[in-house]
Amino acid sequence: QAVVSTFQSNGAVQASIVVAGAYKGAAAFVSIRGSSAKVRNLRRDARCTVLTVTDGWHSYGVVEGMAQLFDASNTDSDQLRVLLRAVYNACGGREHPNWEEYDQVMRQQKAVAVLVHPERIYGLLR
């Protein structure tokens, strides 16, 4: 689990809980609803922060960077399907039990794959 912080149009920070993972050198997550506030915020201002915390709240890691969004408007449908599956695996560490169903839900909900390219990484590991 992670907390993604984005910027609202009035400059205030908005925090959202997501399932995140590492994918090809970036922090990655899928916004299942393409119309979510975090996606709207990232389309306007790509700066964001991804915070992950261990179960016991003893260690944490932060990635600050620019988000790159992939959806049906800017990515070929087959490439998007492959990317959404890859990000799912990166975030969950396991295969989905029914990829066809997953693909259908992602299309219906206009899911967006988000990669945050690190500009700064910091944290505390104990």
mmCIF file of C-alpha atoms in Angstrom:
data_model
loop_
_atom_site.group_PDB
_atom_site.id
_atom_site.type_symbol
_atom_site.label_atom_id
_atom_site.label_comp_id
_atom_site.label_asym_id
_atom_site.label_seq_id
_atom_site.Cartn_x
_atom_site.Cartn_y
_atom_site.Cartn_z
ATOM 1 C CA GLN A 1 0.000 0.000 0.000
ATOM 2 C CA ALA A 2 1.035 3.571 -0.593
ATOM 3 C CA VAL A 3 -0.188 7.128 -0.333
ATOM 4 C CA VAL A 4 -0.002 9.252 -3.479
ATOM 5 C CA SER A 5 -0.020 13.014 -3.010
ATOM 6 C CA THR A 6 -1.063 15.207 -5.932
ATOM 7 C CA PHE A 7 -1.855 18.903 -6.274
ATOM 8 C CA GLN A 8 -5.386 20.236 -6.594
ATOM 9 C CA SER A 9 -6.119 23.237 -8.821
ATOM 10 C CA ASN A 10 -6.106 25.527 -5.751
ATOM 11 C CA GLY A 11 -2.604 24.320 -4.809
ATOM 12 C CA ALA A 12 -3.722 22.171 -1.883
ATOM 13 C CA VAL A 13 -2.328 18.655 -1.602
ATOM 14 C CA GLN A 14 -4.678 15.722 -2.106
ATOM 15 C CA ALA A 15 -3.693 12.335 -0.690
ATOM 16 C CA SER A 16 -5.027 9.038 -2.066
ATOM 17 C CA ILE A 17 -4.429 5.472 -0.953
ATOM 18 C CA VAL A 18 -3.222 3.176 -3.760
ATOM 19 C CA VAL A 19 -1.532 -0.167 -4.217
ATOM 20 C CA ALA A 20 1.899 0.612 -5.656
ATOM 21 C CA GLY A 21 5.032 -1.185 -6.724
ATOM 22 C CA ALA A 22 8.276 -0.735 -8.623
ATOM 23 C CA TYR A 23 8.185 -1.108 -12.402
ATOM 24 C CA LYS A 24 11.169 -0.475 -14.697
ATOM 25 C CA GLY A 25 12.775 2.090 -12.411
ATOM 26 C CA ALA A 26 9.564 3.939 -11.611
ATOM 27 C CA ALA A 27 6.991 3.839 -8.856
ATOM 28 C CA ALA A 28 3.841 2.439 -10.446
ATOM 29 C CA PHE A 29 0.155 2.192 -9.680
ATOM 30 C CA VAL A 30 -3.137 1.805 -11.533
ATOM 31 C CA SER A 31 -5.969 4.248 -11.052
ATOM 32 C CA ILE A 32 -8.932 1.995 -11.664
ATOM 33 C CA ARG A 33 -11.227 4.951 -12.272
ATOM 34 C CA GLY A 34 -9.850 7.178 -14.999
ATOM 35 C CA SER A 35 -12.111 9.970 -13.761
ATOM 36 C CA SER A 36 -10.651 10.033 -10.237
ATOM 37 C CA ALA A 37 -9.439 13.243 -8.623
ATOM 38 C CA LYS A 38 -5.846 11.992 -8.566
ATOM 39 C CA VAL A 39 -5.902 11.411 -12.332
ATOM 40 C CA ARG A 40 -7.451 14.844 -12.966
ATOM 41 C CA ASN A 41 -4.797 16.414 -10.742
ATOM 42 C CA LEU A 42 -1.952 14.550 -12.475
ATOM 43 C CA ARG A 43 -3.189 15.529 -15.929
ATOM 44 C CA ARG A 44 -2.994 19.172 -14.876
ATOM 45 C CA ASP A 45 0.205 18.945 -12.799
ATOM 46 C CA ALA A 46 2.349 15.802 -13.108
ATOM 47 C CA ARG A 47 4.272 16.405 -9.869
ATOM 48 C CA CYS A 48 3.505 13.867 -7.169
ATOM 49 C CA THR A 49 4.848 11.941 -4.212
ATOM 50 C CA VAL A 50 4.440 8.233 -3.451
ATOM 51 C CA LEU A 51 4.911 7.208 0.208
ATOM 52 C CA THR A 52 5.163 3.567 1.251
ATOM 53 C CA VAL A 53 5.265 2.401 4.866
ATOM 54 C CA THR A 54 6.029 -0.990 6.377
ATOM 55 C CA ASP A 55 3.265 -2.818 8.231
ATOM 56 C CA GLY A 56 4.670 -1.825 11.621
ATOM 57 C CA TRP A 57 5.162 1.837 10.636
ATOM 58 C CA HIS A 58 8.888 1.547 11.457
ATOM 59 C CA SER A 59 10.269 2.129 7.965
ATOM 60 C CA TYR A 60 9.162 4.164 4.986
ATOM 61 C CA GLY A 61 10.228 5.183 1.510
ATOM 62 C CA VAL A 62 9.260 8.223 -0.545
ATOM 63 C CA VAL A 63 9.502 8.777 -4.293
ATOM 64 C CA GLU A 64 9.063 12.328 -5.559
ATOM 65 C CA GLY A 65 8.784 12.812 -9.286
ATOM 66 C CA MET A 66 6.771 13.417 -12.395
ATOM 67 C CA ALA A 67 3.901 11.106 -13.280
ATOM 68 C CA GLN A 68 3.442 9.683 -16.742
ATOM 69 C CA LEU A 69 -0.122 8.547 -17.462
ATOM 70 C CA PHE A 70 -1.061 5.797 -19.895
ATOM 71 C CA ASP A 71 -4.672 5.297 -20.968
ATOM 72 C CA ALA A 72 -6.809 4.637 -24.036
ATOM 73 C CA SER A 73 -6.338 8.233 -25.237
ATOM 74 C CA ASN A 74 -2.549 7.992 -25.593
ATOM 75 C CA THR A 75 -1.663 4.288 -25.704
ATOM 76 C CA ASP A 76 -2.443 1.518 -28.200
ATOM 77 C CA SER A 77 -5.052 -0.856 -26.740
ATOM 78 C CA ASP A 78 -2.766 -3.913 -26.813
ATOM 79 C CA GLN A 79 0.137 -1.973 -25.286
ATOM 80 C CA LEU A 80 -2.165 -0.593 -22.585
ATOM 81 C CA ARG A 81 -3.484 -4.078 -21.769
ATOM 82 C CA VAL A 82 0.084 -5.389 -21.404
ATOM 83 C CA LEU A 83 1.132 -2.390 -19.286
ATOM 84 C CA LEU A 84 -1.892 -2.599 -16.972
ATOM 85 C CA ARG A 85 -1.171 -6.291 -16.418
ATOM 86 C CA ALA A 86 2.533 -5.621 -15.780
ATOM 87 C CA VAL A 87 1.753 -2.875 -13.274
ATOM 88 C CA TYR A 88 -0.794 -5.144 -11.567
ATOM 89 C CA ASN A 89 1.925 -7.789 -11.169
ATOM 90 C CA ALA A 90 4.448 -5.196 -9.950
ATOM 91 C CA CYS A 91 1.994 -3.941 -7.340
ATOM 92 C CA GLY A 92 0.639 -7.280 -6.183
ATOM 93 C CA GLY A 93 3.546 -9.593 -6.778
ATOM 94 C CA ARG A 94 1.276 -12.267 -8.235
ATOM 95 C CA GLU A 95 -0.744 -13.185 -11.299
ATOM 96 C CA HIS A 96 -4.402 -12.213 -11.533
ATOM 97 C CA PRO A 97 -6.696 -15.283 -11.403
ATOM 98 C CA ASN A 98 -8.709 -14.138 -14.460
ATOM 99 C CA TRP A 99 -6.883 -11.831 -16.877
ATOM 100 C CA GLU A 100 -9.803 -11.580 -19.310
ATOM 101 C CA GLU A 101 -12.085 -10.318 -16.550
ATOM 102 C CA TYR A 102 -9.377 -7.908 -15.356
ATOM 103 C CA ASP A 103 -8.913 -6.537 -18.888
ATOM 104 C CA GLN A 104 -12.659 -6.034 -19.282
ATOM 105 C CA VAL A 105 -12.987 -4.150 -15.978
ATOM 106 C CA MET A 106 -9.988 -1.959 -16.804
ATOM 107 C CA ARG A 107 -11.563 -1.022 -20.164
ATOM 108 C CA GLN A 108 -14.997 -0.364 -18.647
ATOM 109 C CA GLN A 109 -13.621 1.864 -15.905
ATOM 110 C CA LYS A 110 -11.156 3.648 -18.214
ATOM 111 C CA ALA A 111 -8.235 2.663 -15.995
ATOM 112 C CA VAL A 112 -5.012 4.647 -16.108
ATOM 113 C CA ALA A 113 -1.543 3.196 -15.509
ATOM 114 C CA VAL A 114 0.653 5.729 -13.724
ATOM 115 C CA LEU A 115 4.454 5.612 -13.647
ATOM 116 C CA VAL A 116 6.209 8.097 -11.375
ATOM 117 C CA HIS A 117 9.738 8.740 -12.604
ATOM 118 C CA PRO A 118 11.892 9.436 -9.529
ATOM 119 C CA GLU A 119 13.556 12.809 -9.140
ATOM 120 C CA ARG A 120 14.191 12.313 -5.432
ATOM 121 C CA ILE A 121 14.062 9.192 -3.258
ATOM 122 C CA TYR A 122 14.385 9.190 0.518
ATOM 123 C CA GLY A 123 13.137 7.385 3.590
ATOM 124 C CA LEU A 124 14.093 5.531 6.721
ATOM 125 C CA LEU A 125 14.827 1.813 6.806
ATOM 126 C CA ARG A 126 15.159 0.126 10.185
#
